[in-house]
Amino acid sequence: MDEGANQEDRGGPGGTIDRQDEIRTLGFESRAIHAGYGPDPTTGAVIPPIYATSTYKQDGVGGLRGGYEYSRSGNPTRTALEECIAALEGGEHGFAFASGLAAEDTLLRTVCRPGDHVVVPDDAYGGSYRLFARVAAPWGLEHTTAHVANTGSVAAAVVPGRTKVVWVETPTNPMLTVADIPALADVAHDAGALLVVDNTFASPYLQQPLELGADVVVHSTTKYCGGHSDVVGGALVVRDGELAEQLRFHQNAIGGVAGPFDSWLVLRGLRTLALRMERHCDNAEAVVAHLADHPAVSQVIYPGLTDHPGHDVASRQMRRYGGIVSFRVAAGEQKALDVCSATRLWTLAESLGGVESLIEHPGRMTHASVVGTQLEVPADLIRLSVGIETAEDLVADLDRALS
Ligand SMILES: *Cc1c(COP(=O)(O)O)cnc(C)c1O
């Protein structure tokens, strides 16, 4: 099918940038608002409709209008999202999925075969690790874990001739470890492997891995891209046309696609991504500054702190340091649990990246399943997803809960 054919004709002048290649020359905020869709040539609608349709009328057998034949293969609302997220990542081809994990599964089955090997972070997102360990491994895909902040440890984990993917998250969850994307791209490419970067925590506003040498960007759009905790979704972005064709085939053949309403919600989220990320970062910095001096806190973990081991690398490859802050409570696990239950503005919940501030205890919540493994996190650790409320209110509520 001819993706994007519907994007070429956008009618007359007046608020209509009708070429995607022209949009690619614009700044991030302009791309976020204009990439993927312009005023509809027939109605003038400035926002893409939610194309709630499974199929499309053909003008004679095979005569497709705009390239669409069936909504698993393609849907105009999904196309708008796919083009927008590709433009924001500095990629050429975007693919939207029903969840981040659906995107990851489709990617693995596209670029790996049974008998291949992948290198994965030793502190990978738990759901990603479960996919590697309990779905991909029984299928025949072997993995070795490595500490991705240590480029040498990743190089040592590569199996020459068999490693097809070096998989990286940066910053990681919840320890906010930072991986050096350009250095890891060299490691992967020397081995003939692809560098895949899960860019969920940074979002394309703060970090663009393809520009830094990565081959594939993965997103859980559930988090910052959607940004309002009202949708579960995933995405892949690549530059290479051949890889894109293979992904397009597998996206359709496996079928874990984003539906039109979910696509529309993520697209709406992307339009304000830059504004939201700036405020997430402002508020995270205010929270970090407060916790750093707090007697009840033994350690604050944030890549923006000069004593964070990944600070220099983060400064090179990120615009700012993000909206996730982790910290350890001096009095230990019970106090950490008590703090999580004592906040009133911060909501005790899993997930992250929404406008509302969330607090969680990784050891008992998001990372409960890895207790006793190498992925175990400190029991006195609290993770914050800092939202975009008034910074003073967030600090005051944390302070009350810590006292
Ligand atoms: C949430 C998350 C995922 C999984 O995405 P879903 O949308 O929940 O399937 C993958 N990677 C990271 C870093 C995440 O935070």
XYZ file of C-alpha atoms and ligand atoms in Angstrom:
418
model
C 0.000 0.000 0.000
C 1.072 3.542 -0.616
C 1.579 4.964 2.871
C 1.210 8.691 2.998
C -0.360 9.056 -0.414
C -3.186 10.847 1.340
C -0.694 13.354 2.687
C 0.287 14.743 -0.700
C -2.882 16.604 -1.590
C -3.921 18.961 1.140
C -5.769 21.527 -0.888
C -5.128 25.230 -1.149
C -2.954 27.758 0.681
C -3.551 29.114 4.170
C -2.192 27.140 7.085
C -1.421 24.223 4.851
C 2.079 22.883 4.749
C 1.356 20.150 2.282
C 4.640 18.321 2.010
C 6.146 16.081 4.674
C 9.664 16.851 3.415
C 9.052 20.555 4.060
C 7.829 19.737 7.562
C 11.062 17.854 8.224
C 12.979 21.146 7.996
C 10.966 22.703 10.846
C 11.794 22.786 14.552
C 10.663 20.117 16.994
C 7.574 21.940 18.257
C 6.423 22.735 14.706
C 6.881 19.132 13.630
C 4.980 17.926 16.691
C 1.981 19.980 15.619
C 2.125 19.658 11.822
C 3.809 16.367 10.895
C 1.506 13.622 9.700
C -1.587 15.659 9.028
C -2.748 18.961 7.568
C -6.214 20.461 7.128
C -8.429 17.935 5.358
C -8.838 18.895 1.671
C -12.571 18.146 1.598
C -13.778 19.429 4.987
C -10.936 21.664 6.190
C -10.868 19.791 9.510
C -7.628 20.838 11.199
C -7.445 17.741 13.370
C -7.387 14.220 11.909
C -10.652 12.370 12.376
C -10.729 9.103 14.311
C -11.185 6.848 11.286
C -13.269 4.196 12.994
C -13.430 1.937 9.987
C -12.095 -1.542 9.360
C -12.309 -1.441 5.570
C -12.321 0.961 2.597
C -14.347 1.132 -0.607
C -12.369 0.262 -3.719
C -12.986 2.083 -7.017
C -12.916 -1.089 -9.073
C -10.907 -4.106 -7.948
C -7.631 -2.907 -6.428
C -8.533 0.763 -6.920
C -7.572 2.079 -3.509
C -8.241 5.684 -2.531
C -5.264 6.928 -0.544
C -3.754 3.465 -0.340
C -5.998 1.992 2.353
C -7.642 -1.423 2.048
C -8.011 -2.834 5.597
C -7.250 -1.204 8.948
C -4.783 -3.811 10.209
C -2.576 -2.921 7.235
C -3.219 0.791 7.485
C -5.591 3.377 8.918
C -5.384 7.137 8.253
C -5.420 8.096 11.951
C -2.618 5.634 12.598
C -0.686 6.932 9.574
C -0.884 10.457 10.995
C 0.639 9.236 14.274
C 3.275 7.122 12.517
C 4.427 10.049 10.380
C 4.448 12.419 13.334
C 6.500 10.218 15.635
C 8.946 9.411 12.809
C 9.422 13.152 12.191
C 9.996 13.813 15.907
C 12.645 11.098 16.187
C 14.432 12.268 13.027
C 13.516 8.948 11.413
C 11.985 8.066 8.080
C 9.439 5.402 9.015
C 7.192 5.083 12.070
C 5.027 2.161 13.187
C 2.345 2.343 15.868
C 1.352 -0.642 18.013
C -1.200 -1.584 20.628
C 1.442 -1.392 23.386
C 5.150 -0.912 23.873
C 5.547 -4.653 24.309
C 3.684 -5.363 21.067
C 6.168 -3.056 19.319
C 9.095 -4.873 20.955
C 7.770 -8.324 20.065
C 7.201 -7.323 16.444
C 10.705 -5.885 16.261
C 12.355 -9.010 17.700
C 10.475 -11.292 15.340
C 11.434 -9.076 12.404
C 15.168 -8.801 13.038
C 15.929 -12.069 14.882
C 15.538 -15.771 14.139
C 15.706 -18.763 16.506
C 19.391 -19.389 17.248
C 20.280 -15.686 17.240
C 21.474 -13.782 20.276
C 20.692 -10.373 21.771
C 22.376 -8.290 24.462
C 19.879 -6.786 26.917
C 20.266 -4.345 29.831
C 20.768 -5.930 33.256
C 18.195 -3.453 34.561
C 15.768 -3.593 31.629
C 12.127 -2.622 32.039
C 10.595 -5.694 33.689
C 8.093 -6.342 30.915
C 10.849 -6.192 28.302
C 12.960 -8.601 30.325
C 9.980 -10.957 30.649
C 9.559 -10.831 26.863
C 13.223 -11.795 26.366
C 13.315 -14.433 29.117
C 9.905 -16.082 28.829
C 8.698 -15.496 25.272
C 11.728 -14.956 23.037
C 13.979 -17.472 24.845
C 11.564 -20.433 24.467
C 11.249 -19.405 20.792
C 15.034 -19.873 20.512
C 16.398 -16.347 20.915
C 19.218 -16.317 23.466
C 20.164 -13.280 25.477
C 22.999 -12.092 27.684
C 22.501 -9.265 30.153
C 25.026 -6.443 30.378
C 25.355 -3.247 32.364
C 24.648 -0.797 29.556
C 26.299 2.118 31.376
C 29.548 0.192 30.901
C 30.269 0.036 27.176
C 32.991 -2.559 27.747
C 30.567 -4.910 29.474
C 28.229 -4.668 26.480
C 31.112 -5.373 24.081
C 32.057 -8.412 26.189
C 28.487 -9.740 26.033
C 28.376 -9.662 22.223
C 28.672 -13.103 20.620
C 30.472 -12.639 17.297
C 28.426 -13.844 14.381
C 25.319 -14.484 16.487
C 24.385 -11.221 18.159
C 21.762 -9.489 16.016
C 20.635 -6.805 18.463
C 22.163 -4.714 21.217
C 19.186 -3.481 23.233
C 19.530 -0.400 25.380
C 17.340 1.705 27.615
C 18.609 5.077 28.704
C 17.946 6.363 31.283
C 16.910 3.051 32.837
C 14.097 2.280 35.216
C 14.240 2.894 38.182
C 17.993 3.387 38.747
C 18.307 5.971 35.921
C 21.494 4.432 34.574
C 22.729 6.236 31.449
C 24.104 4.437 28.381
C 26.443 6.086 25.870
C 24.440 5.745 22.648
C 27.192 6.669 20.099
C 29.708 4.327 21.778
C 27.186 1.474 21.881
C 26.279 2.076 18.236
C 29.938 1.408 17.400
C 29.933 -1.785 19.495
C 26.760 -3.033 17.811
C 27.835 -2.106 14.288
C 31.309 -3.665 14.707
C 29.490 -6.929 15.480
C 27.100 -6.536 12.534
C 24.218 -6.027 14.991
C 21.539 -3.347 15.266
C 21.471 -0.889 18.154
C 17.920 -0.646 19.487
C 17.191 2.151 21.971
C 14.088 2.149 24.149
C 13.581 5.925 24.308
C 10.491 5.818 26.530
C 12.033 7.585 29.547
C 13.616 10.445 27.595
C 10.979 10.916 24.863
C 12.035 12.268 21.456
C 12.045 15.784 22.879
C 14.954 15.083 25.217
C 16.908 12.524 23.179
C 16.964 11.393 19.553
C 18.831 8.078 19.378
C 18.759 7.781 15.565
C 20.751 11.022 15.351
C 23.252 9.472 17.780
C 23.782 6.327 15.694
C 21.029 3.946 16.805
C 19.179 1.891 14.170
C 15.787 1.502 15.843
C 13.909 3.551 18.437
C 11.306 1.827 20.605
C 8.614 3.644 22.571
C 6.006 2.810 25.070
C 3.809 5.718 23.938
C 1.761 4.929 27.058
C 4.231 7.150 28.914
C 5.446 10.617 27.840
C 4.313 10.497 24.196
C 0.679 9.951 25.175
C 1.387 11.885 28.328
C -2.060 11.817 29.951
C -2.274 8.288 31.375
C -5.280 7.550 29.199
C -3.901 5.201 26.538
C -1.623 2.170 26.165
C 0.470 2.174 22.993
C 3.859 1.568 21.428
C 5.923 2.670 18.464
C 9.008 1.869 16.420
C 10.967 4.364 14.316
C 13.711 3.557 11.789
C 15.560 5.242 8.919
C 16.471 2.246 6.783
C 13.947 1.577 4.013
C 14.579 -2.164 3.787
C 14.166 -2.645 7.537
C 11.005 -0.528 7.328
C 9.544 -2.832 4.674
C 10.230 -5.874 6.875
C 8.675 -4.147 9.877
C 5.640 -3.150 7.838
C 5.206 -6.767 6.783
C 5.477 -8.066 10.356
C 3.291 -5.292 11.788
C 0.528 -6.426 9.457
C 1.291 -10.155 9.673
C 1.383 -10.218 13.500
C -1.330 -7.585 13.842
C -0.528 -5.885 17.145
C -1.492 -2.500 15.717
C -2.684 0.680 17.428
C -6.399 1.285 16.930
C -7.657 4.603 15.544
C -8.818 6.084 18.856
C -5.600 5.108 20.621
C -3.600 6.560 17.711
C -5.561 9.780 17.971
C -4.910 10.079 21.714
C -1.161 9.564 21.283
C -1.088 12.070 18.429
C -2.882 14.601 20.615
C -0.321 13.963 23.329
C 2.603 14.506 20.956
C 1.422 18.010 20.062
C 2.232 19.238 23.592
C 5.224 16.975 24.229
C 7.789 19.794 24.173
C 5.840 21.962 26.619
C 5.116 19.052 28.927
C 8.707 17.803 28.961
C 10.040 21.253 29.843
C 7.683 21.395 32.815
C 8.381 17.786 33.822
C 12.093 18.688 33.884
C 11.548 21.977 35.760
C 9.510 20.209 38.417
C 11.918 17.266 38.651
C 14.763 19.710 39.262
C 12.770 21.438 42.011
C 12.036 18.088 43.677
C 15.672 16.971 43.360
C 16.941 20.219 44.884
C 14.618 19.734 47.840
C 15.312 16.030 48.417
C 19.086 16.480 48.086
C 19.147 18.452 51.344
C 16.510 16.422 53.147
C 17.660 14.630 56.333
C 15.249 11.712 55.732
C 16.769 11.004 52.309
C 20.040 9.077 51.997
C 20.512 9.338 48.220
C 18.881 11.098 45.270
C 19.324 9.481 41.858
C 18.898 11.854 38.907
C 21.087 12.171 35.788
C 21.057 15.950 36.178
C 23.078 15.723 39.413
C 26.802 16.205 38.813
C 27.575 13.244 41.104
C 25.429 10.873 38.976
C 27.829 8.465 37.206
C 26.077 9.064 33.865
C 25.881 12.831 34.170
C 28.488 13.659 31.510
C 27.085 11.195 28.981
C 23.548 12.424 29.653
C 24.719 16.019 29.164
C 26.130 15.103 25.746
C 23.131 13.237 24.414
C 20.067 14.622 26.207
C 18.531 18.103 26.022
C 17.585 17.962 29.728
C 17.494 15.147 32.298
C 13.875 14.060 32.360
C 10.944 13.783 34.718
C 11.827 10.629 36.659
C 13.550 10.903 40.031
C 14.483 8.028 42.331
C 15.599 8.369 45.944
C 16.454 6.218 48.931
C 14.905 6.711 52.344
C 17.450 6.810 55.179
C 15.217 4.952 57.658
C 14.803 1.927 55.346
C 12.097 -0.071 53.618
C 9.193 0.384 56.053
C 9.583 4.155 56.016
C 9.769 4.097 52.199
C 6.490 2.145 52.120
C 4.940 4.586 54.602
C 5.984 7.596 52.493
C 4.374 6.051 49.405
C 1.080 5.760 51.308
C 1.278 9.171 52.972
C 1.361 11.533 49.994
C -1.860 13.215 48.982
C -1.038 14.982 45.725
C 1.326 12.261 44.484
C -0.744 9.239 43.495
C 0.508 5.796 44.476
C 0.519 3.994 41.127
C 2.664 2.196 38.577
C 3.442 3.693 35.160
C 4.929 7.122 34.492
C 5.068 10.013 32.072
C 1.591 11.470 32.616
C 0.703 15.025 33.595
C -0.099 13.872 37.142
C 2.650 13.046 39.621
C 2.996 9.401 40.635
C 4.933 7.758 43.442
C 5.783 4.086 43.737
C 7.894 1.557 45.618
C 9.730 -0.405 42.883
C 10.749 -3.245 45.218
C 7.124 -4.109 46.012
C 5.444 -2.843 42.845
C 7.025 -2.495 39.370
C 10.083 -4.568 40.265
C 8.518 -7.087 42.684
C 8.994 -9.929 40.204
C 12.787 -9.434 40.084
C 13.463 -9.633 43.838
C 16.263 -12.146 44.339
C 17.626 -11.687 40.794
C 20.326 -9.391 39.466
C 17.573 -6.877 38.634
C 16.619 -6.443 42.293
C 16.426 -2.805 43.390
C 17.104 -1.408 46.901
C 14.199 -1.971 49.305
C 14.397 1.643 50.533
C 14.012 3.036 47.003
C 11.117 5.263 45.894
C 10.514 6.233 42.274
C 8.781 9.462 41.351
C 7.210 10.299 38.019
C 7.170 14.059 38.435
C 4.094 15.587 36.822
C 3.346 19.110 35.684
C 1.449 20.397 38.726
C 2.691 23.429 40.705
C 6.219 22.609 41.854
C 5.713 24.068 45.348
C 2.702 21.827 45.925
C 4.645 18.738 44.889
C 7.558 19.583 47.173
C 5.287 20.403 50.127
C 3.371 17.127 49.792
C 6.582 15.059 49.644
C 7.948 16.945 52.601
C 4.839 16.205 54.643
C 5.014 12.507 53.739
C 8.712 12.283 54.653
C 8.313 13.913 58.071
C 6.124 0.851 30.009
C 7.396 0.537 29.337
C 7.486 -0.445 28.334
C 6.302 -1.317 27.945
O 5.323 -0.589 27.339
P 3.740 -0.954 27.417
O 3.137 0.169 26.679
O 3.386 -1.005 28.867
O 3.584 -2.274 26.757
C 8.708 -0.651 27.722
N 9.798 0.056 28.066
C 9.761 0.987 29.028
C 11.004 1.732 29.386
C 8.575 1.258 29.706
O 8.542 2.185 30.671
